Short mmCIF file of N, CA and C in Angstrom, two decimals:
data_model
loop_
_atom_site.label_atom_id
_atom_site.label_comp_id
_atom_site.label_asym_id
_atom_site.label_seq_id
_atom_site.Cartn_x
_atom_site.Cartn_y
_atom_site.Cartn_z
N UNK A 1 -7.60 -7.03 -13.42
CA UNK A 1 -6.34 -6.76 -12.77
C UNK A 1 -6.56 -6.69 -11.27
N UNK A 2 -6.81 -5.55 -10.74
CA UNK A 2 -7.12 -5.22 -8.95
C UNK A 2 -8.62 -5.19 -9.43
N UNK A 3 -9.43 -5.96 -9.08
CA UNK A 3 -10.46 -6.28 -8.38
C UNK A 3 -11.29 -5.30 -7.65
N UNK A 4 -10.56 -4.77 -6.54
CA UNK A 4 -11.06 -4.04 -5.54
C UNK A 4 -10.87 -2.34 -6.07
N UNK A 5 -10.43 -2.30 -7.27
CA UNK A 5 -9.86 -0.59 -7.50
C UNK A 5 -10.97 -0.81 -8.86
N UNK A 6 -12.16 -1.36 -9.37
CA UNK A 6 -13.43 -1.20 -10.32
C UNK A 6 -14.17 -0.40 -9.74
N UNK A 7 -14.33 -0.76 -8.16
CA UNK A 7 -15.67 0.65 -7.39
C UNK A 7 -14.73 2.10 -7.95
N UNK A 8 -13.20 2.19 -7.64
CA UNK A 8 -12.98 3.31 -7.41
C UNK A 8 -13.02 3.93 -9.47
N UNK A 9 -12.47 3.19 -9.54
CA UNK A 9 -12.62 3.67 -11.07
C UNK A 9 -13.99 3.94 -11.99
N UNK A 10 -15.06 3.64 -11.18
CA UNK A 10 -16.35 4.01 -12.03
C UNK A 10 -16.72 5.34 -11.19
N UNK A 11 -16.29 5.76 -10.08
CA UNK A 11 -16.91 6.70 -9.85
C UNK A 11 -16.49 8.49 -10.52
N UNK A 12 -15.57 7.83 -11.47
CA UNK A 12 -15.62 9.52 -12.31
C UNK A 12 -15.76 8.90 -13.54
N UNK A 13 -16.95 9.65 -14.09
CA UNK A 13 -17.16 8.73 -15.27
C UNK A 13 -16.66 9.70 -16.68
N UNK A 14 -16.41 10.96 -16.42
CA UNK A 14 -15.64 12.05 -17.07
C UNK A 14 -14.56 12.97 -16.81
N UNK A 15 -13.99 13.55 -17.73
CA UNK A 15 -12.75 14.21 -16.68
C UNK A 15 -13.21 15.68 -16.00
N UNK A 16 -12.31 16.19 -15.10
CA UNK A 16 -13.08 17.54 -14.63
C UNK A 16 -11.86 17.94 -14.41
N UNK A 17 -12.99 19.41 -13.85
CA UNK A 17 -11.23 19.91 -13.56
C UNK A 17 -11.13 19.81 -11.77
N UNK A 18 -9.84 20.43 -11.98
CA UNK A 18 -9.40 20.17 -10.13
C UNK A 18 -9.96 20.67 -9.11
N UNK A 19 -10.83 20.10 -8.39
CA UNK A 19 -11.84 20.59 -7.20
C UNK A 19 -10.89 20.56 -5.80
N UNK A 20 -10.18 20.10 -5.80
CA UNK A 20 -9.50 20.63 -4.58
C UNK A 20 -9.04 19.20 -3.60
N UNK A 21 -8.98 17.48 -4.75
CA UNK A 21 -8.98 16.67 -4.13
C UNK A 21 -8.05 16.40 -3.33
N UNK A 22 -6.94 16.84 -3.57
CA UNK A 22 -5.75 16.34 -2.86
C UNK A 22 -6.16 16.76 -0.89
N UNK A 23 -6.69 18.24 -1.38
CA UNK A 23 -6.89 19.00 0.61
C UNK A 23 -7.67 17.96 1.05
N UNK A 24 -8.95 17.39 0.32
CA UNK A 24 -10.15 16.47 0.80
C UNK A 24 -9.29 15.46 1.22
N UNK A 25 -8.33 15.06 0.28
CA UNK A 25 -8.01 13.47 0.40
C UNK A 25 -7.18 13.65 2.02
N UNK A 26 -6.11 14.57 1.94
CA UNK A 26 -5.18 14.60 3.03
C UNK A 26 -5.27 15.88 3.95
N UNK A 27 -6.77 16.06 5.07
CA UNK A 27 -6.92 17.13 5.47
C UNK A 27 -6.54 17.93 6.32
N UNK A 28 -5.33 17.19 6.62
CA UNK A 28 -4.65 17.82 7.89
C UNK A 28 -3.05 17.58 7.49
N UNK A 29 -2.25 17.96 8.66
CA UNK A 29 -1.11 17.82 8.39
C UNK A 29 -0.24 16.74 8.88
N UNK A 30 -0.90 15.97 10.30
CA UNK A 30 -0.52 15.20 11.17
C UNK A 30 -1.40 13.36 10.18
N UNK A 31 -0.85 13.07 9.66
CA UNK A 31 -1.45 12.03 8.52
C UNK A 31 -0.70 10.39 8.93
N UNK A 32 -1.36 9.43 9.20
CA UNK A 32 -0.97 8.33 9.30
C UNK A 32 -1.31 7.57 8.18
N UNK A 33 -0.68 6.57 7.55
CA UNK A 33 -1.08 5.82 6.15
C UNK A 33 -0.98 4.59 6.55
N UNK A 34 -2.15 3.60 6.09
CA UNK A 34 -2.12 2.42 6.32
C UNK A 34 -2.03 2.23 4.81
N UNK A 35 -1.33 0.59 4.22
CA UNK A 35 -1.00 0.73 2.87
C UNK A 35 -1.17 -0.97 2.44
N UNK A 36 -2.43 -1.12 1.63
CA UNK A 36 -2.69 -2.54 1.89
C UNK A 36 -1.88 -3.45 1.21
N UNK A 37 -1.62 -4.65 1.06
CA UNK A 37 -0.63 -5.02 0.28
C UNK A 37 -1.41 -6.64 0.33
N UNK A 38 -2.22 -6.80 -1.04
CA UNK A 38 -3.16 -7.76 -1.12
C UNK A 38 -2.61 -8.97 -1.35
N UNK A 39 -1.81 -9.25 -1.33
CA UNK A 39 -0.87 -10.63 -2.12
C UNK A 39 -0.94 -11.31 -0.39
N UNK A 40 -0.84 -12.53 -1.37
CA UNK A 40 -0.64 -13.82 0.09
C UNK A 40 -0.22 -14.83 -1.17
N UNK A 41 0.30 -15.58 -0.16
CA UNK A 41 0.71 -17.14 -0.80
C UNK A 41 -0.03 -18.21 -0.51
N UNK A 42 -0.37 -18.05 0.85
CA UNK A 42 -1.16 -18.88 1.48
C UNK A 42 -2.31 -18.57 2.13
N UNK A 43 -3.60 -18.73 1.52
CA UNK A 43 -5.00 -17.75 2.17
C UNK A 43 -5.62 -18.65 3.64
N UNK A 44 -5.43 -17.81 4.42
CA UNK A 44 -5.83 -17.91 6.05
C UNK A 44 -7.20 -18.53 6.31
N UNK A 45 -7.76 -19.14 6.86
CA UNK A 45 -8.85 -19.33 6.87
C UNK A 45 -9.54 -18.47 7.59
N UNK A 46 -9.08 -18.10 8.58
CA UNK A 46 -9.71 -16.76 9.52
C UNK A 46 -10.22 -15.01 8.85
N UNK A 47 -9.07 -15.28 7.99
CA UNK A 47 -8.71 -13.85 7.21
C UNK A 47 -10.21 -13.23 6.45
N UNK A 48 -10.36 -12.00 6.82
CA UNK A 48 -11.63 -11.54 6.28
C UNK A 48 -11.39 -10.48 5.14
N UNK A 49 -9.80 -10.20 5.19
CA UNK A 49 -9.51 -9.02 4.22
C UNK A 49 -9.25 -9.32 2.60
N UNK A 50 -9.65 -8.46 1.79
CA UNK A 50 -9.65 -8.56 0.53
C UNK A 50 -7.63 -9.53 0.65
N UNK A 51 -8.06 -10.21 -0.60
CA UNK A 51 -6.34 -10.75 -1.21
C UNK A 51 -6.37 -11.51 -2.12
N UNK A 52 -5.09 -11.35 -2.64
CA UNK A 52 -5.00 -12.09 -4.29
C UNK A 52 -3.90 -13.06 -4.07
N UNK A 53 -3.94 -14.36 -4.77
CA UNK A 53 -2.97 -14.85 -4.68
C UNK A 53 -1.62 -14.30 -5.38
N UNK A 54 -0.29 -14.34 -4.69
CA UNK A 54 0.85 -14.03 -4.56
C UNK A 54 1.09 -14.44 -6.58
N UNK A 55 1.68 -13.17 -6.79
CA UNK A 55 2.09 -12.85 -8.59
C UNK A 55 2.73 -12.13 -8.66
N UNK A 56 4.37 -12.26 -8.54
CA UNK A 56 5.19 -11.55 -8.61
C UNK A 56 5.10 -10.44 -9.55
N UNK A 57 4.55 -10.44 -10.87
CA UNK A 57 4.36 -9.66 -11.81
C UNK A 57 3.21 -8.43 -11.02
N UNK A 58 2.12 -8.98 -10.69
CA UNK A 58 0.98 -8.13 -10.52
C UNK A 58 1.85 -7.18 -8.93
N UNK A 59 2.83 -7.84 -8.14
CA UNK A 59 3.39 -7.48 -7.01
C UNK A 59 3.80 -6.17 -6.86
N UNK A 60 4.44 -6.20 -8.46
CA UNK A 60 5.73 -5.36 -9.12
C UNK A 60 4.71 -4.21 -9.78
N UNK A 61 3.52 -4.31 -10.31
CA UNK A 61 2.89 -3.75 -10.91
C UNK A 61 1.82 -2.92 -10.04
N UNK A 62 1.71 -3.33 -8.84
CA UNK A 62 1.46 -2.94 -7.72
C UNK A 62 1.66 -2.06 -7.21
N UNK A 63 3.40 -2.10 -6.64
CA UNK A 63 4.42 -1.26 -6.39
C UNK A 63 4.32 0.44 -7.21
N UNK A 64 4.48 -0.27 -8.32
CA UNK A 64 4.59 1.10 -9.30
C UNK A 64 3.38 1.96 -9.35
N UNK A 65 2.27 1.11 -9.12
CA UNK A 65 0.80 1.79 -9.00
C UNK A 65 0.82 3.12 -7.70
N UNK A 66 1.11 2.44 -6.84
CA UNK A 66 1.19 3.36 -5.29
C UNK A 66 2.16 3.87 -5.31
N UNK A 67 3.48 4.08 -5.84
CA UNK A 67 3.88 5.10 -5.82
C UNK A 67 3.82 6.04 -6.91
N UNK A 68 2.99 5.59 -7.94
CA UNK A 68 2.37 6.59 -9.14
C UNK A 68 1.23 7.39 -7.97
N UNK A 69 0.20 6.92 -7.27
CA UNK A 69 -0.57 7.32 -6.77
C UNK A 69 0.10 8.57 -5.52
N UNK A 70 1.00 8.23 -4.72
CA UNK A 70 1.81 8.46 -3.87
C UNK A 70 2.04 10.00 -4.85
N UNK A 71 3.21 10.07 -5.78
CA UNK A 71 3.39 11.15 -6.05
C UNK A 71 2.28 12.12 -6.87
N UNK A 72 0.87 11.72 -7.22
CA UNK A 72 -0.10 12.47 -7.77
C UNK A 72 -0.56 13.19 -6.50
N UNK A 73 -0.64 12.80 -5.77
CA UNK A 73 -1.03 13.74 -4.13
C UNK A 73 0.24 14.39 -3.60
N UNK A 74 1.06 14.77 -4.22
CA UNK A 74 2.33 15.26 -3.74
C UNK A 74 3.01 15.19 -2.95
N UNK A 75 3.95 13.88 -2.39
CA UNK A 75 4.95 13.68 -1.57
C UNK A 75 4.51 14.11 -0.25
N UNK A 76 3.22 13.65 0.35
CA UNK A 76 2.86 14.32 1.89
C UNK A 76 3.93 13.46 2.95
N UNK A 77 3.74 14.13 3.82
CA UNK A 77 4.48 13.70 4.90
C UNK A 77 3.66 12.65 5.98
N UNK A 78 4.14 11.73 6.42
CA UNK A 78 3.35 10.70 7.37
C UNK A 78 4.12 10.81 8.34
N UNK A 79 2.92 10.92 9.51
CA UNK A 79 3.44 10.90 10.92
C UNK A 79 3.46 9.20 11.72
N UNK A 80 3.02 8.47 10.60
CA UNK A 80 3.06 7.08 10.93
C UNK A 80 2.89 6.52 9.50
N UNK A 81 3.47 4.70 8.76
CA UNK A 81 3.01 4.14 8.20
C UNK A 81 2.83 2.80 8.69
N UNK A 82 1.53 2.30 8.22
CA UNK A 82 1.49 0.84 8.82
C UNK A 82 1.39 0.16 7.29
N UNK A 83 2.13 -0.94 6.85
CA UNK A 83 1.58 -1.81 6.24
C UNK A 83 1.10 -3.35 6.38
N UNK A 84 -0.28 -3.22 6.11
CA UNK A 84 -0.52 -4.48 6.28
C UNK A 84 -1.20 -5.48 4.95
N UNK A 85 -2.02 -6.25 5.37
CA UNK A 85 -2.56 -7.19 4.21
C UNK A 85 -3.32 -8.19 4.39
N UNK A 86 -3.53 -9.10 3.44
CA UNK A 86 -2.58 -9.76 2.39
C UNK A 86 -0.57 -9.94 3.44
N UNK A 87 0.28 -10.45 3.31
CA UNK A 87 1.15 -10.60 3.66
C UNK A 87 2.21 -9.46 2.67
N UNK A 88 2.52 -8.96 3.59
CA UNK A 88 3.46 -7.77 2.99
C UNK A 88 5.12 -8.19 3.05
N UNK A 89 4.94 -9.10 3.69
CA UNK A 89 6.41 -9.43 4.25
C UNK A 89 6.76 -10.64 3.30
N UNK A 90 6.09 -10.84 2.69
CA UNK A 90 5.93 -12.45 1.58
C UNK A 90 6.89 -12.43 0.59
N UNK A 91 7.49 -10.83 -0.08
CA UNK A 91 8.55 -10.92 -0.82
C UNK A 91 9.11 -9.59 -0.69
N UNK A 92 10.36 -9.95 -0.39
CA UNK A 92 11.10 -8.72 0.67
C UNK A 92 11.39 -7.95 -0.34
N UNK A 93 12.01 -8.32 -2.20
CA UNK A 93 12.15 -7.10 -2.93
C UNK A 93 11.06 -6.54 -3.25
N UNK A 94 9.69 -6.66 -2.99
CA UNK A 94 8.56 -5.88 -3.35
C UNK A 94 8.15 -4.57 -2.05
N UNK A 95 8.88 -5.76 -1.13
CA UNK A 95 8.46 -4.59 0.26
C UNK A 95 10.03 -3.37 0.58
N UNK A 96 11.16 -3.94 -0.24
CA UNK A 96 11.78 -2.52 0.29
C UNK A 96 11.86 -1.41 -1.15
N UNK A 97 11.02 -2.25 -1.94
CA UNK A 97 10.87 -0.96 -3.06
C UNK A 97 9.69 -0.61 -2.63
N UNK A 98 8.86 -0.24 -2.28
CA UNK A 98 7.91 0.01 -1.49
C UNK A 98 8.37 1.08 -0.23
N UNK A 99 8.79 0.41 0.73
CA UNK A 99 9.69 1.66 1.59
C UNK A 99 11.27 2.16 0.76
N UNK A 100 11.19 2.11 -0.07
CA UNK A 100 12.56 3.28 -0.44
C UNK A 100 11.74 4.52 -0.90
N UNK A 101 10.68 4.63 -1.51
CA UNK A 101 10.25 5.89 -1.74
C UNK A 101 9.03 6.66 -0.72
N UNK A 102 8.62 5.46 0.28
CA UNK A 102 7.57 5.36 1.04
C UNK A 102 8.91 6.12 2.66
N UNK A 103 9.71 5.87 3.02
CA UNK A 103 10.23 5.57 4.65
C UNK A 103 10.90 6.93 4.74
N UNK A 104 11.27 7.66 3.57
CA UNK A 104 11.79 9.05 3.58
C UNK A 104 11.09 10.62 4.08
N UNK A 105 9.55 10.13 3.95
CA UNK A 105 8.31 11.11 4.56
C UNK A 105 7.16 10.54 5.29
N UNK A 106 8.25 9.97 6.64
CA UNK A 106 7.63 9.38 7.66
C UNK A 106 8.44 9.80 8.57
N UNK A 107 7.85 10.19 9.46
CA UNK A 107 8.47 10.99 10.90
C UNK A 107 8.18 10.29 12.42
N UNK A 108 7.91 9.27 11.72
CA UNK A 108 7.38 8.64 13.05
C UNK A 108 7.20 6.75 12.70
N UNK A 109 6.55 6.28 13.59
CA UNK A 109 6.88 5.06 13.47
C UNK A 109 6.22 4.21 11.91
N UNK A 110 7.04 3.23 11.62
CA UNK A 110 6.83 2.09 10.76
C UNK A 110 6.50 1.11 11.34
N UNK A 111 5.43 0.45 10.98
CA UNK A 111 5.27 -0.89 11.47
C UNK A 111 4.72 -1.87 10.42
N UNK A 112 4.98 -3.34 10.31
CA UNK A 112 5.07 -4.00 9.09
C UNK A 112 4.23 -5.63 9.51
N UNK A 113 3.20 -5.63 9.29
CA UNK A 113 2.55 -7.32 9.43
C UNK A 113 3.87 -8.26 8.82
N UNK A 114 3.64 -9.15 9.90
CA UNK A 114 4.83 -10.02 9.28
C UNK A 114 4.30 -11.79 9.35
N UNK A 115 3.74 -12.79 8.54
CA UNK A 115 3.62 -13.40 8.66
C UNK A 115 4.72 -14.26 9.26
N UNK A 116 4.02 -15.33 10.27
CA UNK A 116 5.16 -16.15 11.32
C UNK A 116 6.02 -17.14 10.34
N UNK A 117 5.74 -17.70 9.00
CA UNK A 117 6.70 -18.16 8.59
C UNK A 117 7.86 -17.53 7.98
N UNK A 118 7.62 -15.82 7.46
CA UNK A 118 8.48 -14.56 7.33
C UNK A 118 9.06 -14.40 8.09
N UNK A 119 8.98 -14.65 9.63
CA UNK A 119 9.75 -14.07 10.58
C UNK A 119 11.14 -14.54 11.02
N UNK A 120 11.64 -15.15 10.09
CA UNK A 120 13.35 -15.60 10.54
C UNK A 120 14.27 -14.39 10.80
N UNK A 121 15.53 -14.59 11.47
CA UNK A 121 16.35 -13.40 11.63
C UNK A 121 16.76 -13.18 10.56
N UNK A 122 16.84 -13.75 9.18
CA UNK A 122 18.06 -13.07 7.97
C UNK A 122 16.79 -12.42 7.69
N UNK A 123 15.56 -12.41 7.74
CA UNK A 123 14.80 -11.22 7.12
C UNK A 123 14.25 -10.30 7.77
N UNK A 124 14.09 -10.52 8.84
CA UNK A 124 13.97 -9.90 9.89
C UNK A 124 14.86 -8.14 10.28
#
C-alpha cells in the first residue's frame, strides 16, 4: 500500500501501554505541520521526494488515513500548515477534504505546492 509507512510500522512490534507519545510527538504549543501528499501524475525528473503514481482510490484512502492519524493525537492546533509533495494540487476533491478538517486548527498561514499546469484561475 504506502511504501514509505513499513519503516514506521515495524518499529512497535507489540502493543504497550501509553508512554506519553502524543507530548513527544507535539512538544510545544506553537506547532507548524508540513503534510506530504505523495501522488503525482507526472514524475519530475529533478524531483528527489518519495511519490506514487496518482490513484484516486489510494488518494481517498490517504485522506482518511491522516485524518484518522490527525484525530489520534488530538485535534492540536497549527500555527502554520504547509502542504507539499508529490503534487497536492493534482486533484482538488482530495485536497479540500483534506483542508476541511485540516484549515479549522490553523491560526496562521496555509500554503499549498501547486504544480504550474494546476495553476489556472478556476482552481486557483
Amino acid at each position: 500500500m504506502f511504501e514509505f509507512l513499513k519503516l514506521y510500522a515495524k518499529l512497535s512490534v507489540k502493543p504497550s501501554k501509553d508512554i506519553g507519545l502524543t507530548s513527544y510527538v507535539f512538544p510545544s504549543e506553537t506547532i507548524g505541520l508540513y503534510l506530504h501528499v505523495p501522488f503525482c501524475r507526472h514524475f519530475c525528473d529533478f524531483c528527489p521526494y518519495h511519490k506514487l503514481k496518482y490513484d484516486a482510490v489510494l488518494a481517498r484512502e490517504y485522506v482518511d488515513l491522516v485524518r484518522r492519524e490527525y484525530l489520534l493525537h488530538g485535534r492540536k492546533q497549527f500555527n502554520s500548515l504547509y502542504i507539499g509533495g508529490g503534487t497536492p494540487s493534482g486533484d482538488l476533491e482530495v485536497l479540500k477534504d483534506l483542508l476541511s478538517f485540516l484549515h479549522e486548527n490553523v491560526s496562521g498561514e496555509i500554503a499549498l505546492e501547486v504544480h504550474p499546469l494546476d495553476a489556472s484561475v478556476e482552481k486557483l
